[in-house]
Amino acid sequence: MVNGVLLEARGVSFAYPGGPKVIDNLSLSLSGRQSIGVVGANGAGKSTLLLLLAGALKPNSGEIVFAEAGRAPVNPATTPGRIGLAFQNPDDQLFLPSVSEDVAFGPRNQGLAATEVQERVTTALEETGIGHLARRPPFQLSGGEKRTAALASILSLQPAVLLLDEPTASLDPLARRRAMRLLASLEPLKIITSHDLDMIWDTCQQVVVLKQGRILTTGATQDIFTQPELLGEAGLEPPLRLQGCPRCGVAYSPPFAADLAGEGVAAVSV
Ligand SMILES: Nc1ncnc2c1ncn2[C@@H]1O[C@H](COP(=O)(O)OP(=O)(O)O)[C@@H](O)[C@H]1O
Ligand SMILES: [Mg+2]
């Protein structure tokens, strides 16, 4: 593990019990801050990779090491909350009678003092802009609100790395925009999976393209997403904005996240 690398997968393979390999000899170093996208077709192994990186699943071979664990294999018990995973379905993350109790759950579980827990809750709710939802039961919230509440429940643990599994799935356009703006405002290194390549284009400087549990390629988002054949090989299509307007034929090309490049920009290598 070279200096500056926060999380590193070394030759990781994984199969669910009785099933085929879904992650196949995968190596990846994650460093810097800002965001790295993980894209791939359904079943490519995106969610499994995040579960492995979070230490929720153990590799069958290879290892995933975390700088904060003294470069030892990642283990949620030794560095609780430092690698935060937002599940694809926020209902899997929220289970208490109110949003504030869900957000307090992690810090309380770590044995923090009541005043510190309260501070963490207030900060996480402020950061995500959902202070007004604090007393609401999570099951009554909209999809976008649930996602934000789930994110707040992870941020209250003050993670060094945020793993976000399809954070804009099933959101309407406004909620999707709001979620993207929120993600961009968050400090930790973010790994974001999606097959919404437009969202990844707007939020991630670097991408990893997964195909059947292997890394097909990795590089700057703008370089990778402008290669339709490469994307096609991964079962993906270029971002909609690059597909040209059927009426005027003009491709829409908005400002790109790589324009933010500079000191400490996210980096990925295999
Ligand atoms: N809990 C599970 N048990 C068995 N197989 C699973 C489980 N979760 C996912 N898989 C399989 O692992 C493969 C990768 O799935 P997943 O990581 O969810 O891909 P993605 O997130 O890219 O759609 C798929 O073939 C899927 O069917
Ligand atoms: Mg998935």
XYZ file of C-alpha atoms and ligand atoms in Angstrom:
298
model
C 0.000 0.000 0.000
C 1.701 3.211 -1.116
C 1.390 6.470 0.788
C -1.907 8.267 0.341
C -3.863 5.116 -0.522
C -6.827 4.826 1.824
C -8.380 1.564 0.774
C -6.876 -1.146 -1.395
C -8.201 -4.404 -2.847
C -5.475 -6.897 -3.691
C -6.363 -9.835 -5.925
C -9.832 -10.155 -4.409
C -12.140 -12.978 -5.495
C -15.567 -13.674 -4.082
C -18.458 -16.073 -4.712
C -21.742 -16.234 -2.793
C -22.162 -19.660 -1.138
C -22.717 -22.317 -3.792
C -22.567 -19.759 -6.615
C -20.034 -18.767 -9.263
C -17.314 -16.169 -8.768
C -18.866 -12.695 -8.895
C -15.665 -10.779 -8.104
C -12.711 -12.208 -9.932
C -9.120 -11.393 -8.944
C -9.848 -7.694 -8.602
C -7.178 -5.176 -7.561
C -7.868 -1.515 -6.931
C -6.291 1.320 -4.929
C -8.442 4.201 -3.782
C -6.946 7.467 -2.656
C -7.515 11.206 -2.499
C -10.890 12.755 -1.965
C -13.844 13.643 -4.170
C -15.516 10.809 -6.077
C -14.799 7.627 -7.997
C -17.567 5.998 -10.032
C -18.018 2.241 -10.376
C -20.122 1.476 -13.426
C -21.245 -1.769 -15.002
C -24.314 -3.615 -16.211
C -26.751 -5.293 -13.820
C -25.017 -8.209 -12.147
C -21.506 -6.918 -12.928
C -20.668 -7.059 -9.215
C -20.957 -3.397 -8.188
C -22.945 -3.955 -4.982
C -20.834 -6.985 -4.055
C -17.670 -4.921 -4.497
C -18.997 -2.240 -2.133
C -19.962 -4.865 0.469
C -16.426 -6.259 0.242
C -14.834 -2.802 0.515
C -16.977 -2.086 3.587
C -15.913 -5.355 5.214
C -19.498 -6.626 5.255
C -18.421 -9.570 3.072
C -15.063 -11.336 3.326
C -13.097 -12.183 0.184
C -12.588 -15.890 -0.573
C -9.079 -14.990 -1.641
C -7.010 -11.831 -1.739
C -7.477 -9.037 0.787
C -8.833 -5.541 1.265
C -6.660 -3.330 3.435
C -7.553 -0.038 5.055
C -4.934 2.610 5.881
C -6.732 3.569 9.097
C -6.597 -0.025 10.312
C -2.799 0.144 10.094
C -3.073 -1.350 6.602
C -4.680 -4.481 8.060
C -7.654 -6.161 6.369
C -10.758 -4.057 6.595
C -12.910 -4.957 9.594
C -15.912 -2.908 10.720
C -15.237 -3.962 14.331
C -11.782 -2.352 14.462
C -12.649 0.871 12.613
C -16.371 1.235 13.293
C -18.173 3.670 11.045
C -15.021 4.816 9.238
C -16.136 3.126 6.017
C -19.764 4.110 5.546
C -21.941 2.080 3.189
C -25.250 3.438 1.895
C -27.251 0.463 0.616
C -29.016 0.507 -2.717
C -32.312 0.305 -0.830
C -32.555 2.861 2.032
C -35.233 0.725 3.701
C -32.412 -1.672 4.610
C -30.752 1.101 6.605
C -33.603 2.705 8.524
C -35.381 0.719 11.209
C -36.100 2.991 14.183
C -39.270 5.001 14.947
C -37.786 8.370 13.940
C -35.118 9.782 11.640
C -33.170 11.301 14.538
C -33.080 7.955 16.362
C -31.768 6.262 13.219
C -29.095 8.951 12.860
C -28.192 8.605 16.564
C -28.021 4.808 16.408
C -24.416 4.457 15.172
C -22.786 6.999 17.505
C -24.825 5.690 20.465
C -23.763 2.151 19.610
C -20.147 3.299 19.736
C -20.712 4.311 23.341
C -20.307 8.051 22.785
C -21.596 10.382 25.513
C -25.180 11.627 25.108
C -24.066 15.207 24.373
C -21.641 14.003 21.690
C -24.371 11.801 20.172
C -26.706 14.796 20.061
C -24.025 16.923 18.416
C -23.362 14.249 15.787
C -27.085 13.999 15.023
C -27.506 17.772 14.699
C -24.456 18.046 12.431
C -25.483 15.121 10.194
C -29.036 16.452 9.835
C -27.719 19.938 9.039
C -25.169 18.635 6.548
C -27.882 16.764 4.676
C -30.490 19.518 5.050
C -33.146 17.340 6.716
C -33.410 18.877 10.184
C -37.135 19.296 9.528
C -37.524 15.509 9.188
C -35.881 14.666 12.541
C -39.074 13.509 14.255
C -40.678 11.818 11.257
C -40.952 8.024 11.069
C -38.644 6.894 8.219
C -41.290 4.617 6.664
C -43.464 7.669 5.938
C -40.795 9.494 3.964
C -40.504 9.845 0.201
C -37.821 7.880 -1.656
C -35.516 10.894 -1.826
C -36.044 11.761 1.845
C -35.354 8.149 2.861
C -32.100 8.142 0.910
C -31.035 11.374 2.566
C -31.964 10.074 6.028
C -29.986 6.878 5.377
C -27.009 9.000 4.340
C -27.320 11.098 7.523
C -27.285 7.893 9.584
C -23.905 7.062 8.035
C -22.458 10.587 8.239
C -23.127 10.697 11.990
C -20.338 8.115 12.298
C -17.934 10.533 10.566
C -16.660 8.143 7.889
C -13.350 8.541 6.057
C -14.785 6.736 3.026
C -18.359 6.782 1.754
C -19.568 3.874 -0.361
C -22.791 4.802 -2.137
C -24.725 2.088 -3.952
C -26.836 3.611 -6.721
C -27.581 6.757 -4.703
C -29.915 8.226 -7.324
C -31.822 5.049 -8.242
C -35.575 5.628 -8.473
C -35.368 9.349 -7.670
C -37.312 11.889 -9.707
C -35.219 14.460 -11.624
C -35.302 17.120 -8.913
C -34.541 14.709 -6.082
C -31.761 13.258 -8.244
C -30.228 16.725 -8.744
C -30.551 17.454 -5.031
C -28.851 14.140 -4.163
C -26.016 14.882 -6.597
C -25.472 18.333 -5.125
C -25.457 16.863 -1.615
C -22.932 14.173 -2.579
C -20.661 16.776 -4.163
C -20.710 18.780 -0.924
C -19.531 15.893 1.265
C -15.909 15.787 2.327
C -14.868 12.077 2.423
C -13.612 10.027 -0.493
C -16.713 8.686 -2.225
C -17.133 5.518 -4.252
C -20.396 5.717 -6.188
C -21.917 2.816 -8.128
C -24.482 3.405 -10.830
C -25.542 2.698 -14.355
C -26.772 6.306 -14.556
C -23.726 7.436 -16.508
C -24.969 11.014 -16.662
C -24.943 11.195 -12.871
C -21.460 9.659 -12.758
C -20.285 12.145 -15.409
C -21.433 15.015 -13.190
C -20.102 13.693 -9.892
C -17.002 11.553 -10.485
C -13.559 12.487 -11.761
C -12.453 8.873 -12.160
C -14.335 5.717 -13.075
C -13.860 1.991 -12.831
C -15.749 -0.080 -15.419
C -16.757 -3.514 -14.136
C -17.668 -6.464 -16.304
C -18.505 -9.844 -14.789
C -16.594 -9.118 -11.614
C -13.455 -7.911 -13.367
C -12.146 -4.436 -14.083
C -12.534 -3.842 -17.796
C -10.855 -0.454 -17.597
C -10.340 2.543 -15.383
C -9.485 6.188 -16.038
C -10.778 9.733 -16.263
C -14.562 9.750 -16.638
C -14.458 11.983 -19.684
C -11.996 9.683 -21.467
C -13.879 6.477 -20.713
C -17.421 7.737 -21.305
C -16.576 9.066 -24.762
C -15.640 5.563 -25.972
C -18.952 3.966 -26.982
C -17.349 0.672 -28.014
C -15.644 0.264 -24.684
C -18.893 1.032 -22.851
C -20.733 -1.375 -25.144
C -18.321 -4.127 -24.160
C -19.396 -3.559 -20.540
C -23.078 -3.655 -21.523
C -23.433 0.114 -21.108
C -24.368 3.030 -23.326
C -22.763 6.485 -23.383
C -24.375 9.092 -21.130
C -27.632 10.338 -22.650
C -26.172 13.818 -23.020
C -23.525 12.433 -25.378
C -26.019 10.629 -27.527
C -26.993 13.732 -29.453
C -30.364 15.413 -29.724
C -32.566 13.571 -32.255
C -34.034 16.897 -33.387
C -31.009 19.165 -33.669
C -28.200 16.593 -33.638
C -26.187 18.673 -31.179
C -24.526 16.843 -28.298
C -24.982 18.524 -24.939
C -21.692 18.906 -23.088
C -21.989 20.570 -19.687
C -19.141 21.419 -17.330
C -17.367 18.272 -16.236
C -16.364 17.253 -12.738
C -12.734 16.887 -13.886
C -12.629 20.665 -14.203
C -12.419 20.594 -10.412
C -9.095 18.744 -10.713
C -6.358 19.969 -8.441
C -4.610 19.166 -5.202
C -5.961 16.000 -3.576
C -8.225 15.029 -6.467
C -9.537 11.459 -6.293
C -7.239 8.887 -7.833
C -7.587 5.243 -8.688
C -5.145 2.676 -9.950
C -5.133 -1.079 -10.475
N -27.003 -12.475 -1.751
C -26.683 -13.054 -2.910
N -26.668 -14.412 -3.027
C -26.321 -15.007 -4.182
N -25.966 -14.354 -5.316
C -25.975 -13.008 -5.268
C -26.327 -12.282 -4.071
N -26.227 -10.964 -4.327
C -25.840 -10.854 -5.618
N -25.670 -12.085 -6.172
C -25.214 -12.346 -7.546
O -23.916 -11.783 -7.696
C -23.783 -11.188 -8.979
C -23.367 -9.730 -8.805
O -24.430 -9.046 -8.191
P -24.334 -7.540 -7.720
O -23.065 -7.358 -6.958
O -25.599 -7.254 -7.007
O -24.245 -6.785 -9.112
P -24.645 -5.286 -9.487
O -24.730 -4.508 -8.225
O -23.554 -4.847 -10.403
O -25.957 -5.366 -10.212
C -25.112 -11.373 -9.684
O -24.999 -12.483 -10.546
C -26.071 -11.655 -8.564
O -27.111 -12.476 -8.997
Mg -26.244 -3.403 -7.369
